[in-house]
Coordinates of C-alpha atoms in Angstrom, one line a residue:
M1 CA 59.0 101.7 86.4
T2 CA 62.8 102.3 86.0
Q3 CA 63.5 105.2 83.8
L4 CA 65.8 104.2 80.8
R5 CA 69.0 106.1 80.8
E6 CA 71.9 106.4 78.4
F7 CA 75.6 106.2 79.3
P8 CA 76.4 109.8 80.1
A9 CA 73.6 110.0 82.6
V10 CA 74.4 106.6 84.1
L11 CA 78.0 107.6 84.5
Q12 CA 77.2 110.8 86.3
G13 CA 74.7 109.0 88.6
F14 CA 77.3 106.3 89.3
F15 CA 79.6 108.9 90.8
T16 CA 77.2 111.2 92.5
D17 CA 74.6 108.7 93.7
R18 CA 76.3 105.3 94.0
L19 CA 79.9 106.2 95.0
M20 CA 79.5 109.4 96.9
R21 CA 76.0 109.2 98.5
Q22 CA 75.3 105.5 98.9
L23 CA 78.8 103.9 99.4
R24 CA 80.5 107.1 100.7
V25 CA 83.8 106.0 99.3
S26 CA 87.0 108.0 99.9
A27 CA 88.2 110.8 97.7
H28 CA 91.1 108.6 96.6
T29 CA 88.6 105.9 95.3
V30 CA 86.6 108.6 93.5
A31 CA 89.8 109.9 91.9
S32 CA 90.9 106.4 90.8
Y33 CA 87.5 105.7 89.2
R34 CA 87.5 109.1 87.6
D35 CA 90.9 108.5 86.0
T36 CA 89.7 105.1 84.6
F37 CA 86.7 106.5 82.8
Q38 CA 88.7 109.5 81.5
L39 CA 91.2 107.0 80.0
L40 CA 88.4 104.9 78.6
L41 CA 86.5 107.8 76.9
R42 CA 89.8 109.2 75.4
H43 CA 90.5 105.7 74.1
I44 CA 87.1 105.6 72.4
E45 CA 87.5 109.1 71.0
R46 CA 90.9 108.3 69.6
R47 CA 90.0 104.9 68.1
Y48 CA 86.3 105.3 67.1
R49 CA 86.2 109.1 66.5
K50 CA 83.3 109.4 68.8
K51 CA 82.9 112.3 71.3
P52 CA 82.6 111.2 75.0
S53 CA 79.2 112.8 75.4
A54 CA 77.8 110.7 72.5
V55 CA 79.0 107.3 73.8
T56 CA 76.3 104.7 74.4
F57 CA 76.4 101.4 76.2
G58 CA 76.1 99.9 72.7
D59 CA 79.5 101.3 72.0
L60 CA 80.9 99.9 75.2
N61 CA 80.8 96.3 74.3
A62 CA 83.2 93.6 75.4
D63 CA 85.5 94.1 72.4
C64 CA 85.8 97.8 73.1
V65 CA 86.6 97.3 76.8
L66 CA 89.1 94.5 76.0
G67 CA 90.8 96.8 73.4
F68 CA 91.0 99.5 76.0
L69 CA 92.6 97.1 78.6
D70 CA 95.1 95.9 76.0
D71 CA 96.0 99.5 75.1
L72 CA 96.8 100.2 78.7
E73 CA 99.4 97.4 78.8
R74 CA 100.7 98.1 75.3
S75 CA 100.8 101.9 75.0
R76 CA 101.0 103.0 78.6
G77 CA 103.1 100.1 79.9
N78 CA 100.6 99.3 82.7
G79 CA 101.0 96.0 84.5
A80 CA 98.4 93.3 85.3
R81 CA 97.5 94.9 88.7
T82 CA 96.8 98.3 87.1
R83 CA 94.8 96.6 84.4
N84 CA 92.7 94.8 87.0
A85 CA 92.1 97.9 88.9
R86 CA 90.8 99.7 85.8
L87 CA 88.6 96.6 85.0
S88 CA 87.3 96.6 88.6
A89 CA 86.1 100.2 88.2
I90 CA 84.4 99.3 84.9
H91 CA 82.7 96.2 86.5
S92 CA 81.4 98.4 89.3
L93 CA 79.9 100.9 86.8
F94 CA 78.3 98.1 84.8
T95 CA 76.8 96.5 87.9
Y96 CA 75.1 99.8 88.7
A97 CA 74.1 100.2 85.0
A98 CA 72.2 96.8 85.1
L99 CA 69.4 98.6 86.9
Q100 CA 69.7 102.0 85.2
A101 CA 69.9 100.8 81.6
P102 CA 68.4 97.3 81.4
Q103 CA 67.9 97.7 77.6
Y104 CA 71.6 97.0 77.3
M105 CA 71.6 94.0 79.6
A106 CA 73.2 91.7 77.0
T107 CA 76.2 94.1 76.5
I108 CA 76.4 94.7 80.3
Q109 CA 76.6 90.9 81.0
Q110 CA 79.4 90.5 78.4
V111 CA 81.5 93.2 80.0
L112 CA 80.9 91.8 83.5
A113 CA 82.1 88.4 82.2
I114 CA 85.6 89.8 81.3
P115 CA 87.9 88.1 83.8
M116 CA 90.7 89.6 85.8
K117 CA 94.2 88.8 84.6
T118 CA 96.1 86.4 86.9
T119 CA 99.0 88.1 88.7
G120 CA 101.8 86.4 90.6
Q121 CA 102.1 87.0 94.3
R122 CA 105.3 88.9 95.1
A123 CA 107.0 89.1 98.5
V124 CA 106.3 92.4 100.1
D125 CA 109.2 94.8 100.9
F126 CA 109.8 95.9 104.5
L127 CA 112.6 97.4 106.6
D128 CA 114.5 95.6 109.3
G129 CA 115.6 97.1 112.6
R130 CA 118.8 98.6 111.4
E131 CA 117.1 100.2 108.4
V132 CA 114.4 101.7 110.6
E133 CA 117.0 103.2 112.9
A134 CA 118.9 104.7 109.9
L135 CA 115.7 106.1 108.4
L136 CA 114.6 107.7 111.7
G137 CA 118.0 109.1 112.3
A138 CA 117.9 111.0 109.0
P139 CA 115.6 114.0 109.9
D140 CA 117.3 116.9 111.7
P141 CA 115.8 117.4 115.1
G142 CA 117.2 120.9 115.2
T143 CA 114.6 122.1 112.6
W144 CA 110.9 122.3 112.6
I145 CA 110.6 120.2 109.4
G146 CA 113.0 117.6 110.9
R147 CA 110.9 117.3 114.1
R148 CA 107.7 117.0 112.0
D149 CA 109.1 114.4 109.7
H150 CA 110.6 112.3 112.5
A151 CA 107.1 112.2 114.2
L152 CA 105.6 111.5 110.8
L153 CA 107.9 108.5 110.0
A154 CA 107.7 107.1 113.5
T155 CA 103.9 107.2 113.4
A156 CA 103.8 105.5 110.0
I157 CA 106.1 102.7 111.1
E158 CA 104.4 102.1 114.5
T159 CA 100.8 102.4 113.5
G160 CA 100.9 101.1 109.9
L161 CA 98.4 103.7 108.7
R162 CA 97.9 104.1 105.0
A163 CA 99.3 107.2 103.4
S164 CA 95.9 108.8 103.0
E165 CA 95.1 108.0 106.7
L166 CA 98.4 109.4 107.8
V167 CA 98.3 112.8 106.1
G168 CA 94.6 113.1 107.0
L169 CA 95.1 112.9 110.7
R170 CA 93.7 115.8 112.8
R171 CA 94.5 116.8 116.3
Q172 CA 91.2 115.4 117.5
D173 CA 92.2 112.0 116.1
L174 CA 94.9 111.6 118.8
E175 CA 94.3 110.5 122.3
L176 CA 97.6 111.2 124.1
G177 CA 96.5 110.6 127.7
R178 CA 95.7 107.4 129.4
G179 CA 95.0 104.6 126.9
S180 CA 96.8 106.6 124.2
H181 CA 95.8 105.8 120.6
V182 CA 95.3 107.2 117.2
R183 CA 91.9 107.0 115.5
C184 CA 91.4 107.0 111.7
E185 CA 88.8 106.3 109.1
G186 CA 90.0 103.7 106.6
K187 CA 88.6 102.0 103.5
G188 CA 84.9 101.6 103.5
R189 CA 84.5 104.4 106.0
K190 CA 85.5 102.0 108.7
E191 CA 86.9 103.7 111.8
R192 CA 89.6 101.9 113.8
C193 CA 91.9 102.8 116.7
V194 CA 95.6 101.9 116.9
P195 CA 97.4 102.1 120.3
L196 CA 100.6 104.1 120.8
R197 CA 103.7 103.2 122.7
P198 CA 104.8 105.5 125.4
A199 CA 107.8 106.8 123.4
L200 CA 105.7 107.8 120.4
R201 CA 103.0 109.2 122.6
A202 CA 105.5 111.5 124.3
E203 CA 106.9 112.6 120.9
L204 CA 103.5 113.4 119.5
R205 CA 102.5 115.2 122.7
S206 CA 105.6 117.4 122.4
W207 CA 104.9 117.9 118.7
I208 CA 101.3 118.9 119.2
R209 CA 102.4 121.3 122.0
E210 CA 104.8 122.9 119.5
L211 CA 102.1 123.3 116.9
S212 CA 99.5 124.8 119.3
A213 CA 97.0 123.1 117.0
G214 CA 93.2 123.3 117.3
P215 CA 91.2 120.0 117.3
D216 CA 90.5 120.2 113.6
E217 CA 94.0 121.2 112.5
P218 CA 96.3 118.7 110.7
V219 CA 98.8 116.8 112.8
F220 CA 101.4 117.0 110.1
P221 CA 101.0 120.4 108.4
T222 CA 103.2 122.0 105.8
A223 CA 105.2 125.1 106.7
R224 CA 102.2 127.2 105.6
G225 CA 99.8 125.3 107.9
A226 CA 97.9 123.2 105.3
A227 CA 97.7 119.4 105.6
L228 CA 100.7 117.6 104.1
G229 CA 99.6 115.8 100.9
R230 CA 100.6 112.3 99.7
D231 CA 103.1 113.7 97.3
G232 CA 104.7 115.7 100.1
L233 CA 104.9 112.6 102.2
E234 CA 106.5 110.5 99.5
Y235 CA 109.0 113.4 98.7
A236 CA 110.0 113.7 102.3
L237 CA 110.4 109.9 102.6
A238 CA 112.5 109.6 99.5
K239 CA 114.8 112.4 100.8
Y240 CA 115.4 110.6 104.1
V241 CA 115.9 107.2 102.5
A242 CA 118.6 108.7 100.3
A243 CA 120.3 110.2 103.4
A244 CA 120.0 106.9 105.3
R245 CA 121.6 104.9 102.6
A246 CA 124.9 106.5 103.4
T247 CA 125.0 104.7 106.8
C248 CA 122.9 101.7 105.9
P249 CA 123.9 100.1 102.6
S250 CA 121.1 97.5 102.7
L251 CA 118.7 100.3 101.9
V252 CA 120.4 100.9 98.5
P253 CA 118.5 98.3 96.5
K254 CA 115.2 98.9 98.2
H255 CA 112.4 101.1 96.8
V256 CA 111.0 102.5 100.0
T257 CA 107.5 104.1 99.8
S258 CA 104.9 104.9 102.5
H259 CA 103.4 101.5 101.9
V260 CA 106.7 99.8 102.7
L261 CA 106.5 101.5 106.2
R262 CA 103.0 100.0 106.5
H263 CA 104.5 96.6 105.6
T264 CA 107.2 97.1 108.2
C265 CA 104.6 97.6 110.9
A266 CA 102.9 94.4 109.9
M267 CA 106.1 92.4 109.9
N268 CA 107.1 93.7 113.3
L269 CA 103.7 92.6 114.7
L270 CA 104.0 89.2 113.0
R271 CA 107.5 88.6 114.4
A272 CA 106.1 89.5 117.8
S273 CA 103.8 86.5 117.4
V274 CA 100.7 88.6 117.1
D275 CA 97.8 86.6 115.6
L276 CA 97.0 87.3 111.9
S277 CA 93.4 88.3 112.7
V278 CA 94.7 91.0 115.1
I279 CA 97.1 92.3 112.5
A280 CA 94.2 92.4 110.0
L281 CA 92.2 94.6 112.5
W282 CA 95.3 96.7 113.2
L283 CA 95.9 97.5 109.5
G284 CA 92.2 97.8 108.6
H285 CA 92.1 94.8 106.2
Q286 CA 88.6 93.7 105.3
S287 CA 89.7 90.0 105.5
P288 CA 92.5 88.3 107.4
A289 CA 93.3 86.5 104.1
T290 CA 94.9 89.7 102.9
T291 CA 97.3 89.6 105.8
M292 CA 98.6 86.2 104.7
I293 CA 101.1 87.9 102.3
Y294 CA 103.2 88.8 105.3
L295 CA 103.6 85.1 106.2
H296 CA 104.9 84.4 102.7
S297 CA 107.4 87.2 102.9
D298 CA 109.0 86.5 106.2
V299 CA 112.0 84.2 105.6
E300 CA 113.3 84.7 109.1
L301 CA 110.0 83.5 110.6
K302 CA 110.1 80.4 108.4
R303 CA 113.6 79.8 109.5
Q304 CA 112.6 79.9 113.1
V305 CA 109.8 77.4 112.4
M306 CA 112.3 75.1 110.6
E307 CA 114.6 75.1 113.6
K308 CA 111.8 73.8 115.7
T309 CA 111.2 70.8 113.5
S310 CA 113.3 67.8 112.8
G311 CA 114.1 66.9 109.2
P312 CA 115.3 63.5 107.7
T313 CA 118.6 62.2 108.9
L314 CA 121.1 62.8 106.0
R315 CA 124.5 61.1 105.9
F316 CA 127.2 62.6 103.8
G317 CA 130.3 60.7 102.8
K318 CA 133.3 61.7 100.9
Y319 CA 133.4 60.2 97.4
R320 CA 136.2 57.8 96.8
A321 CA 136.9 56.5 93.4
G322 CA 137.1 52.7 93.1
D323 CA 140.5 51.0 92.5
R324 CA 141.3 51.1 88.8
L325 CA 142.9 47.7 88.7
L326 CA 139.9 46.0 90.3
A327 CA 137.6 47.8 87.9
F328 CA 139.6 46.5 85.0
L329 CA 139.4 43.0 86.3
K330 CA 135.7 43.3 86.9
D331 CA 135.2 44.5 83.3
L332 CA 137.4 41.7 82.1
S333 CA 135.2 39.1 83.8
E334 CA 132.1 40.7 82.3
G335 CA 133.5 40.9 78.8
R336 CA 133.7 44.7 78.8
A337 CA 137.4 45.0 79.3
A338 CA 139.4 47.6 77.3
S339 CA 142.2 46.4 75.0
G340 CA 144.6 47.0 77.8
W341 CA 145.5 49.0 80.9
P342 CA 145.0 52.7 80.3
D343 CA 148.2 54.6 79.6
T344 CA 148.6 57.0 82.5
A345 CA 152.1 58.2 81.7
G346 CA 150.9 61.5 80.4
Q347 CA 148.5 62.1 83.4

């Protein structure tokens, strides 16, 4: 018989048993879910004057959860995507709670019935060839940091690794001999291999030789030898984007993040006529449908398709006004004539 449990015990079991032991989700996912429930419990404490350790599933009804989601948008300025991510975490917990606390099944079903908010599909940002060259030309090859960051940016653009995958690379994840590739563990603990071009293979080989790194050492360490964090990656990228804007004005309006480099890799593959299913495998997407966003964003690819098709024959002629005297006579015959010929002396 299932032991009946209250919210604090279910929440702890959700993290330690469901997420970490059964699903083995990434540390990034754990942190995202943790932040969601911290925000939710603080909302309840602020609004209902109830301590987090005293919260029950009876308190977490649909009205409470909807009030929390509305507060995210109103007070914190979160958009629909962030709201949906928070709701997804709550749904995941309540799905787990259906077995752990069945006495609250009516409340659980109400919360699970809360729908996601519809969001519009935006075109993804990516860099073109000139912008990539300007960005890769920004790091100083005469410094250790510059050589590290050039290899880091080149690897991000060519492999399309996620930020967490990129900074988590270890020496043993690189195969720089025959059949060179980089191996990483992505979402859902799914391992994948991405091939390396000869130029990047040579650069990484030179970089690893300079590091004298052991197999478990980070490929892109800080100056102190620790693995570079995501914040360090975004800081370095922002610095080089700012420098690259001086030589490439098209970068000025773009907000370039590590995910934009991932999009750039995908767009390069798409323009090389690589099948969408292969791109999905390359990027570690769970479904090829996720990769369809790149088709929507590539105007140049659509233009190439348009040039291969034939549209309707359109004939354009220059407009010529009819003769005014003939128009007057026509109106006269139809009983619509003016009192006389228009005075054009002042025209």
